[in-house]
Short mmCIF file of C-alpha atoms and ligand atoms in Angstrom, two decimals:
data_model
loop_
_atom_site.label_atom_id
_atom_site.label_comp_id
_atom_site.label_asym_id
_atom_site.label_seq_id
_atom_site.Cartn_x
_atom_site.Cartn_y
_atom_site.Cartn_z
CA MET A 1 64.93 158.31 64.56
CA ASP A 2 68.29 156.59 64.20
CA LYS A 3 68.11 153.50 66.41
CA ALA A 4 71.85 152.95 66.86
CA HIS A 5 72.58 156.56 67.85
CA THR A 6 69.51 156.76 70.07
CA LEU A 7 70.44 153.55 71.88
CA ALA A 8 74.03 154.76 72.29
CA PHE A 9 72.73 157.96 73.94
CA LEU A 10 70.40 155.90 76.13
CA CYS A 11 73.15 153.49 77.28
CA ASP A 12 75.66 156.31 77.87
CA SER A 13 73.05 158.15 79.95
CA LEU A 14 72.33 154.95 81.86
CA ARG A 15 76.01 154.41 82.61
CA ALA A 16 76.39 158.01 83.83
CA LEU A 17 73.28 157.74 86.02
CA ALA A 18 74.24 154.33 87.42
CA GLN A 19 77.72 155.53 88.30
CA THR A 20 76.40 158.61 90.08
CA PRO A 21 75.71 157.57 93.68
CA SER A 22 72.16 158.40 94.82
CA PRO A 23 71.04 156.32 97.80
CA THR A 24 67.57 157.49 98.78
CA GLY A 25 67.99 160.68 100.83
CA MET A 26 71.28 161.68 99.13
CA THR A 27 70.33 162.27 95.52
CA HIS A 28 71.75 165.74 94.86
CA LEU A 29 74.48 164.46 92.50
CA ALA A 30 71.97 162.61 90.28
CA GLU A 31 69.60 165.61 90.38
CA ALA A 32 72.42 167.88 89.19
CA LEU A 33 73.34 165.43 86.43
CA LEU A 34 69.77 165.43 85.11
CA MET A 35 69.38 169.20 85.38
CA ASP A 36 72.60 169.57 83.34
CA LYS A 37 71.59 167.04 80.69
CA LEU A 38 68.11 168.54 80.28
CA ARG A 39 69.57 172.04 79.93
CA GLN A 40 72.06 170.74 77.35
CA LEU A 41 69.06 169.47 75.37
CA GLY A 42 67.60 172.99 75.41
CA PHE A 43 64.96 172.52 78.13
CA SER A 44 64.21 174.60 81.22
CA PRO A 45 63.87 172.03 84.03
CA TRP A 46 63.01 172.98 87.61
CA GLN A 47 63.16 171.30 91.01
CA SER A 48 60.71 170.94 93.88
CA HIS A 49 61.78 171.85 97.40
CA LYS A 50 62.71 168.25 98.12
CA GLY A 51 64.75 167.96 94.95
CA ALA A 52 62.54 166.18 92.41
CA VAL A 53 63.37 167.26 88.85
CA PHE A 54 60.53 168.39 86.57
CA CYS A 55 60.63 169.35 82.90
CA GLN A 56 58.04 170.05 80.20
CA LEU A 57 59.04 168.39 76.92
CA ASN A 58 56.87 170.43 74.56
CA GLN A 59 55.39 173.92 74.29
CA VAL A 60 51.74 172.86 74.42
CA ARG A 61 49.71 174.80 77.02
CA GLU A 62 46.16 173.47 76.44
CA GLY A 63 44.74 170.00 76.91
CA ALA A 64 44.93 167.16 79.42
CA GLY A 65 48.50 167.06 80.70
CA ILE A 66 50.47 163.83 80.97
CA LEU A 67 53.17 163.23 83.56
CA LEU A 68 55.85 160.56 83.07
CA SER A 69 57.84 159.70 86.19
CA ALA A 70 60.95 157.68 86.94
CA HIS A 71 62.86 157.58 90.21
CA ILE A 72 66.55 158.30 90.65
CA ASP A 73 66.90 157.31 94.30
CA THR A 74 68.30 153.85 94.93
CA LEU A 75 68.88 151.33 97.67
CA GLY A 76 71.81 152.00 99.96
CA LEU A 77 73.03 152.15 103.53
CA MET A 78 73.58 154.65 106.30
CA VAL A 79 75.97 154.70 109.26
CA ARG A 80 74.01 153.68 112.35
CA ALA A 81 76.91 153.73 114.81
CA ILE A 82 80.67 153.49 115.01
CA LYS A 83 81.72 150.31 116.82
CA PRO A 84 84.47 150.21 119.47
CA ASN A 85 86.72 148.49 116.87
CA GLY A 86 86.33 151.43 114.49
CA ARG A 87 84.08 149.58 112.05
CA LEU A 88 80.60 150.76 111.08
CA ARG A 89 77.26 149.41 112.15
CA ILE A 90 74.83 150.07 109.32
CA THR A 91 71.15 150.61 108.72
CA GLN A 92 69.53 149.91 105.34
CA LEU A 93 68.01 152.47 103.00
CA GLY A 94 65.17 150.85 101.07
CA GLY A 95 64.11 147.21 101.25
CA TYR A 96 66.42 144.38 100.14
CA PRO A 97 67.96 141.21 101.52
CA LEU A 98 71.38 142.10 102.93
CA GLN A 99 72.98 139.07 101.23
CA TYR A 100 72.46 140.99 97.97
CA ALA A 101 75.01 143.53 99.23
CA GLU A 102 77.41 141.16 100.98
CA GLN A 103 81.08 141.74 100.09
CA GLU A 104 80.18 144.80 98.04
CA ASN A 105 82.51 147.75 97.83
CA VAL A 106 80.96 150.87 99.28
CA THR A 107 81.67 154.58 99.63
CA VAL A 108 80.94 156.48 102.83
CA PHE A 109 80.01 160.14 102.26
CA THR A 110 80.93 162.17 105.33
CA HIS A 111 79.00 165.26 106.35
CA ALA A 112 82.02 167.40 105.45
CA GLY A 113 82.13 165.99 101.91
CA ARG A 114 84.86 163.38 102.20
CA GLU A 115 84.42 160.06 100.37
CA ILE A 116 85.88 157.04 102.17
CA PRO A 117 85.97 153.57 100.58
CA GLY A 118 85.18 150.35 102.35
CA THR A 119 83.45 146.97 102.11
CA LEU A 120 80.23 145.57 103.55
CA ARG A 121 80.90 142.11 104.92
CA MET A 122 80.20 139.67 107.73
CA ASN A 123 81.69 140.50 111.12
CA GLN A 124 83.85 137.36 110.91
CA PRO A 125 84.19 136.89 107.14
CA ALA A 126 87.16 134.48 107.03
CA VAL A 127 86.16 130.93 106.13
CA HIS A 128 89.25 129.72 108.01
CA ALA A 129 88.15 131.40 111.24
CA ASN A 130 84.34 131.06 111.23
CA LYS A 131 82.77 127.61 110.89
CA ASP A 132 79.22 129.06 111.01
CA LEU A 133 79.77 131.53 108.17
CA SER A 134 77.43 129.92 105.65
CA THR A 135 74.48 129.62 108.03
CA LEU A 136 74.70 132.92 109.93
CA GLU A 137 71.87 135.33 109.20
CA ARG A 138 72.81 138.23 106.95
CA SER A 139 71.64 141.04 109.26
CA ASP A 140 72.77 144.46 110.36
CA GLU A 141 73.96 142.83 113.59
CA ASN A 142 76.12 140.25 111.86
CA MET A 143 77.44 142.53 109.14
CA GLU A 144 79.54 145.69 109.18
CA VAL A 145 81.40 148.10 106.95
CA VAL A 146 85.17 147.82 107.13
CA LEU A 147 86.87 151.00 105.96
CA ASP A 148 89.93 150.97 103.73
CA MET A 149 91.67 153.15 106.30
CA ARG A 150 94.01 152.50 109.21
CA THR A 151 91.52 152.65 112.03
CA GLY A 152 91.11 150.29 114.97
CA SER A 153 89.02 152.37 117.35
CA LYS A 154 85.93 154.51 117.50
CA ALA A 155 88.04 157.61 118.08
CA GLU A 156 90.16 156.97 114.99
CA THR A 157 87.09 156.51 112.79
CA GLU A 158 85.49 159.65 114.23
CA ALA A 159 88.70 161.48 113.39
CA LEU A 160 88.09 160.61 109.72
CA GLY A 161 84.95 162.73 109.94
CA ILE A 162 82.48 159.83 109.99
CA ARG A 163 79.41 159.98 112.19
CA ALA A 164 75.97 158.40 112.51
CA GLY A 165 73.71 159.51 109.65
CA ASP A 166 76.40 159.53 106.96
CA PHE A 167 75.19 158.01 103.69
CA ILE A 168 76.80 154.92 102.18
CA ALA A 169 76.53 154.03 98.48
CA LEU A 170 76.91 150.52 97.07
CA ASP A 171 79.25 150.10 94.10
CA PRO A 172 76.92 149.65 91.08
CA ARG A 173 79.43 147.46 89.15
CA PHE A 174 78.08 148.68 85.82
CA VAL A 175 79.00 146.24 83.04
CA GLN A 176 77.87 146.42 79.42
CA SER A 177 78.48 142.76 78.77
CA GLY A 178 77.81 142.45 75.05
CA GLU A 179 74.81 141.07 73.15
CA GLY A 180 72.87 144.07 74.44
CA PHE A 181 72.90 143.08 78.11
CA ILE A 182 73.70 145.56 80.88
CA LYS A 183 74.39 144.33 84.41
CA SER A 184 74.45 146.80 87.27
CA ARG A 185 72.89 147.68 90.55
CA HIS A 186 70.23 150.37 90.52
CA MET A 187 68.74 149.58 87.08
CA ASP A 188 65.62 150.09 89.22
CA ASP A 189 64.97 152.78 88.29
CA LYS A 190 67.87 154.40 86.51
CA ALA A 191 67.09 152.35 83.42
CA SER A 192 63.73 154.15 83.18
CA ALA A 193 65.32 157.50 84.02
CA ALA A 194 67.66 156.98 81.06
CA VAL A 195 64.65 156.11 78.87
CA LEU A 196 62.90 159.36 79.89
CA LEU A 197 66.05 161.37 79.24
CA THR A 198 66.27 159.78 75.79
CA LEU A 199 62.60 160.62 75.19
CA ALA A 200 63.44 164.22 76.11
CA ARG A 201 66.24 164.14 73.54
CA ALA A 202 63.76 162.88 70.93
CA PHE A 203 61.41 165.81 71.71
CA SER A 204 64.33 168.25 71.46
CA ARG A 205 65.16 166.89 67.98
CA ALA A 206 61.53 166.85 66.78
CA GLU A 207 61.68 163.04 66.70
CA ALA A 208 58.77 162.84 69.15
CA ALA A 209 55.68 164.98 69.57
CA CYS A 210 52.42 165.19 71.50
CA GLU A 211 49.30 167.36 71.21
CA ARG A 212 48.99 167.49 75.00
CA PRO A 213 51.36 169.05 77.55
CA VAL A 214 53.99 166.40 78.40
CA TYR A 215 56.07 166.54 81.56
CA VAL A 216 58.80 164.28 82.91
CA LEU A 217 59.36 163.94 86.63
CA PHE A 218 62.46 162.40 88.18
CA THR A 219 61.52 161.60 91.76
CA ASN A 220 64.02 161.14 94.57
CA TYR A 221 62.14 159.43 97.41
CA GLU A 222 60.39 156.51 95.66
CA GLU A 223 62.17 153.76 97.59
CA VAL A 224 60.73 155.17 100.83
CA GLY A 225 57.25 155.79 99.44
CA HIS A 226 56.68 159.53 98.99
CA GLY A 227 58.52 160.18 95.70
CA ALA A 228 55.78 161.67 93.54
CA ALA A 229 53.63 163.02 96.37
CA ALA A 230 54.08 166.73 95.70
CA GLY A 231 55.13 169.57 93.42
CA HIS A 232 53.24 168.61 90.26
CA PRO A 233 52.43 171.18 87.58
CA ALA A 234 48.75 172.05 87.10
CA GLY A 235 46.56 170.49 84.45
CA ILE A 236 47.69 166.85 84.66
CA ARG A 237 45.10 164.19 83.81
CA ASP A 238 47.29 161.10 83.28
CA MET A 239 50.37 159.84 85.09
CA ILE A 240 52.53 157.00 83.82
CA ALA A 241 55.14 155.73 86.25
CA VAL A 242 58.04 154.35 84.25
CA ASP A 243 59.63 151.86 86.60
CA MET A 244 61.16 148.42 86.41
CA GLY A 245 59.16 145.51 85.01
CA VAL A 246 59.21 142.48 87.28
CA VAL A 247 60.84 139.30 85.96
CA GLY A 248 60.04 136.08 87.76
CA ASP A 249 57.74 133.32 88.84
CA ASP A 250 54.67 133.09 86.58
CA LEU A 251 55.20 136.50 84.97
CA GLN A 252 55.59 136.96 81.21
CA THR A 253 57.94 139.93 81.45
CA ASP A 254 61.58 139.37 80.56
CA GLU A 255 64.51 141.69 79.92
CA PHE A 256 63.59 142.10 76.25
CA ARG A 257 60.06 143.38 76.79
CA VAL A 258 58.35 146.51 77.89
CA SER A 259 56.20 145.43 80.79
CA ILE A 260 52.74 146.90 81.39
CA CYS A 261 51.49 146.40 84.93
CA ALA A 262 47.77 145.77 85.38
CA LYS A 263 47.87 145.46 89.19
CA ASP A 264 50.42 145.65 91.98
CA SER A 265 50.28 145.73 95.79
CA GLY A 266 48.37 149.01 95.55
CA GLY A 267 45.58 147.46 93.47
CA PRO A 268 44.61 147.72 89.81
CA TYR A 269 45.94 150.47 87.57
CA ASN A 270 43.54 152.64 85.59
CA ARG A 271 41.75 150.36 83.16
CA GLU A 272 41.43 152.85 80.31
CA LEU A 273 44.98 154.17 80.39
CA THR A 274 46.52 150.72 80.89
CA GLY A 275 44.39 149.35 78.06
CA ALA A 276 45.38 152.21 75.77
CA LEU A 277 49.06 151.51 76.47
CA ALA A 278 48.63 147.79 75.73
CA ASP A 279 46.73 148.63 72.52
CA ALA A 280 49.51 151.03 71.50
CA ALA A 281 52.17 148.37 72.17
CA ALA A 282 50.29 145.91 69.96
CA ARG A 283 49.70 148.49 67.20
CA LEU A 284 53.38 149.47 67.22
CA ASP A 285 54.38 145.80 67.01
CA LEU A 286 56.49 146.04 70.17
CA VAL A 287 57.60 143.10 72.29
CA TYR A 288 55.58 143.59 75.47
CA ALA A 289 53.81 141.81 78.30
CA VAL A 290 50.90 142.70 80.58
CA ASP A 291 51.58 141.40 84.08
CA ILE A 292 50.56 141.48 87.73
CA TYR A 293 53.36 142.43 90.13
CA PRO A 294 52.71 140.67 93.44
CA TYR A 295 55.09 142.68 95.68
CA TYR A 296 55.38 146.17 94.26
CA GLY A 297 54.42 149.79 94.66
CA SER A 298 55.04 152.68 92.26
CA ASP A 299 55.25 156.44 92.39
CA THR A 300 51.66 156.69 91.16
CA SER A 301 50.53 155.41 94.58
CA ALA A 302 52.33 158.32 96.21
CA ALA A 303 50.56 160.74 93.86
CA LEU A 304 47.10 159.20 94.27
CA HIS A 305 47.40 158.92 98.04
CA ALA A 306 48.46 162.57 98.14
CA GLY A 307 45.13 163.42 96.52
CA CYS A 308 45.95 163.70 92.81
CA ASP A 309 42.92 163.01 90.59
CA TYR A 310 44.78 161.14 87.85
CA ARG A 311 44.35 158.15 85.61
CA HIS A 312 47.44 156.10 86.45
CA ALA A 313 49.52 153.44 84.74
CA LEU A 314 52.84 151.69 85.16
CA ILE A 315 55.16 150.52 82.42
CA GLY A 316 58.87 149.79 82.28
CA PRO A 317 61.72 147.67 80.98
CA GLY A 318 62.04 144.16 82.39
CA VAL A 319 64.69 144.12 85.15
CA ALA A 320 66.00 140.73 86.29
CA ALA A 321 67.23 140.02 89.85
CA SER A 322 65.58 143.18 91.14
CA HIS A 323 67.09 144.90 94.19
CA GLY A 324 70.23 142.80 93.67
CA TYR A 325 72.81 142.81 90.90
CA GLU A 326 70.25 143.61 88.24
CA ARG A 327 70.23 142.96 84.51
CA VAL A 328 68.47 144.72 81.64
CA HIS A 329 68.69 144.43 77.86
CA GLU A 330 68.77 147.12 75.19
CA ASP A 331 65.64 145.62 73.63
CA GLY A 332 63.62 146.19 76.79
CA LEU A 333 64.88 149.77 77.02
CA TRP A 334 64.08 150.36 73.34
CA ASN A 335 60.58 148.86 73.58
CA THR A 336 59.84 151.10 76.59
CA LEU A 337 61.04 154.19 74.72
CA MET A 338 59.04 153.27 71.61
CA LEU A 339 55.87 152.66 73.62
CA LEU A 340 56.09 156.07 75.29
CA ARG A 341 56.87 157.83 72.00
CA GLY A 342 54.15 155.97 70.12
CA TYR A 343 51.49 156.48 72.80
CA LEU A 344 52.24 160.20 73.07
CA ALA A 345 51.99 160.60 69.28
CA GLN A 346 48.40 159.35 69.25
CA PRO A 347 45.79 162.01 68.54
CA VAL A 348 43.83 163.05 71.62
ZN1 ZN B 1 61.65 151.24 91.31
#
């Protein structure tokens, strides 16, 4: 496997995914992108009723199946109401402090398919007119979306085709800043989705292999908790959620490592599978960390709570400043890809 070309494919895929808006609940554009890319690689992907993308990466029919998931839905906003002044009251999609989205450029997607630009900001954002600006709570009452359109009334905004329930995407501000760093919103979990797509490419080129049936699953409702709850192929024994590694506090994960989670808010991960992944990382000489994520849930919880009898694990690239303007590094992406490829190559 040529590292430079593989990483270039991974980073290009990541850029394309990051720049495709997919706030949770409006993920059809990212689904279509993945369906296209998987077909271009020679696969036959399929979708569940709610839009999750599935694909088998090899032709193996017998043996304990393994499911690798990443989520393509992201944080975002929705129109809650149109104010008398024509601006938008918002409601959040997913959990994050609103100051992480303050002054961000946004796009409103109307029901009829129009895309209207605007900015999320404080109701009175001028320093010269608001002495309390720095101390006011960043809340959906104190913040609003101002459209880049000539509108000063509810009727004028309605005439643009905007109504309650329209989705709003935050500008990802994708920057490949040199030295291998990538800064962008939504690296959670598009970084892992790009890793899985690159793993698919490796299978398509016979640069990866597995004796067991291997499936990838791109879920589209992880941020609201039911991403991987349904639609799985039969015969799965193991599920590995590939999702962001937490950077912070007393954790060992950083942006250069593949992070292996031993326990999160949902309790401990499967001891055998998690141990096997850590052993594989050590054997492959990868830069990795085993950590506890104090405030975290993954798509495996959705699957287990839905009744799936799986061994479950969680790994992923370290993502700094999660749910804000996030940062990853090529090394973390590469170590995640190599751990998946190396673990899958192990004899059953
Ligand atoms: Zn995530």
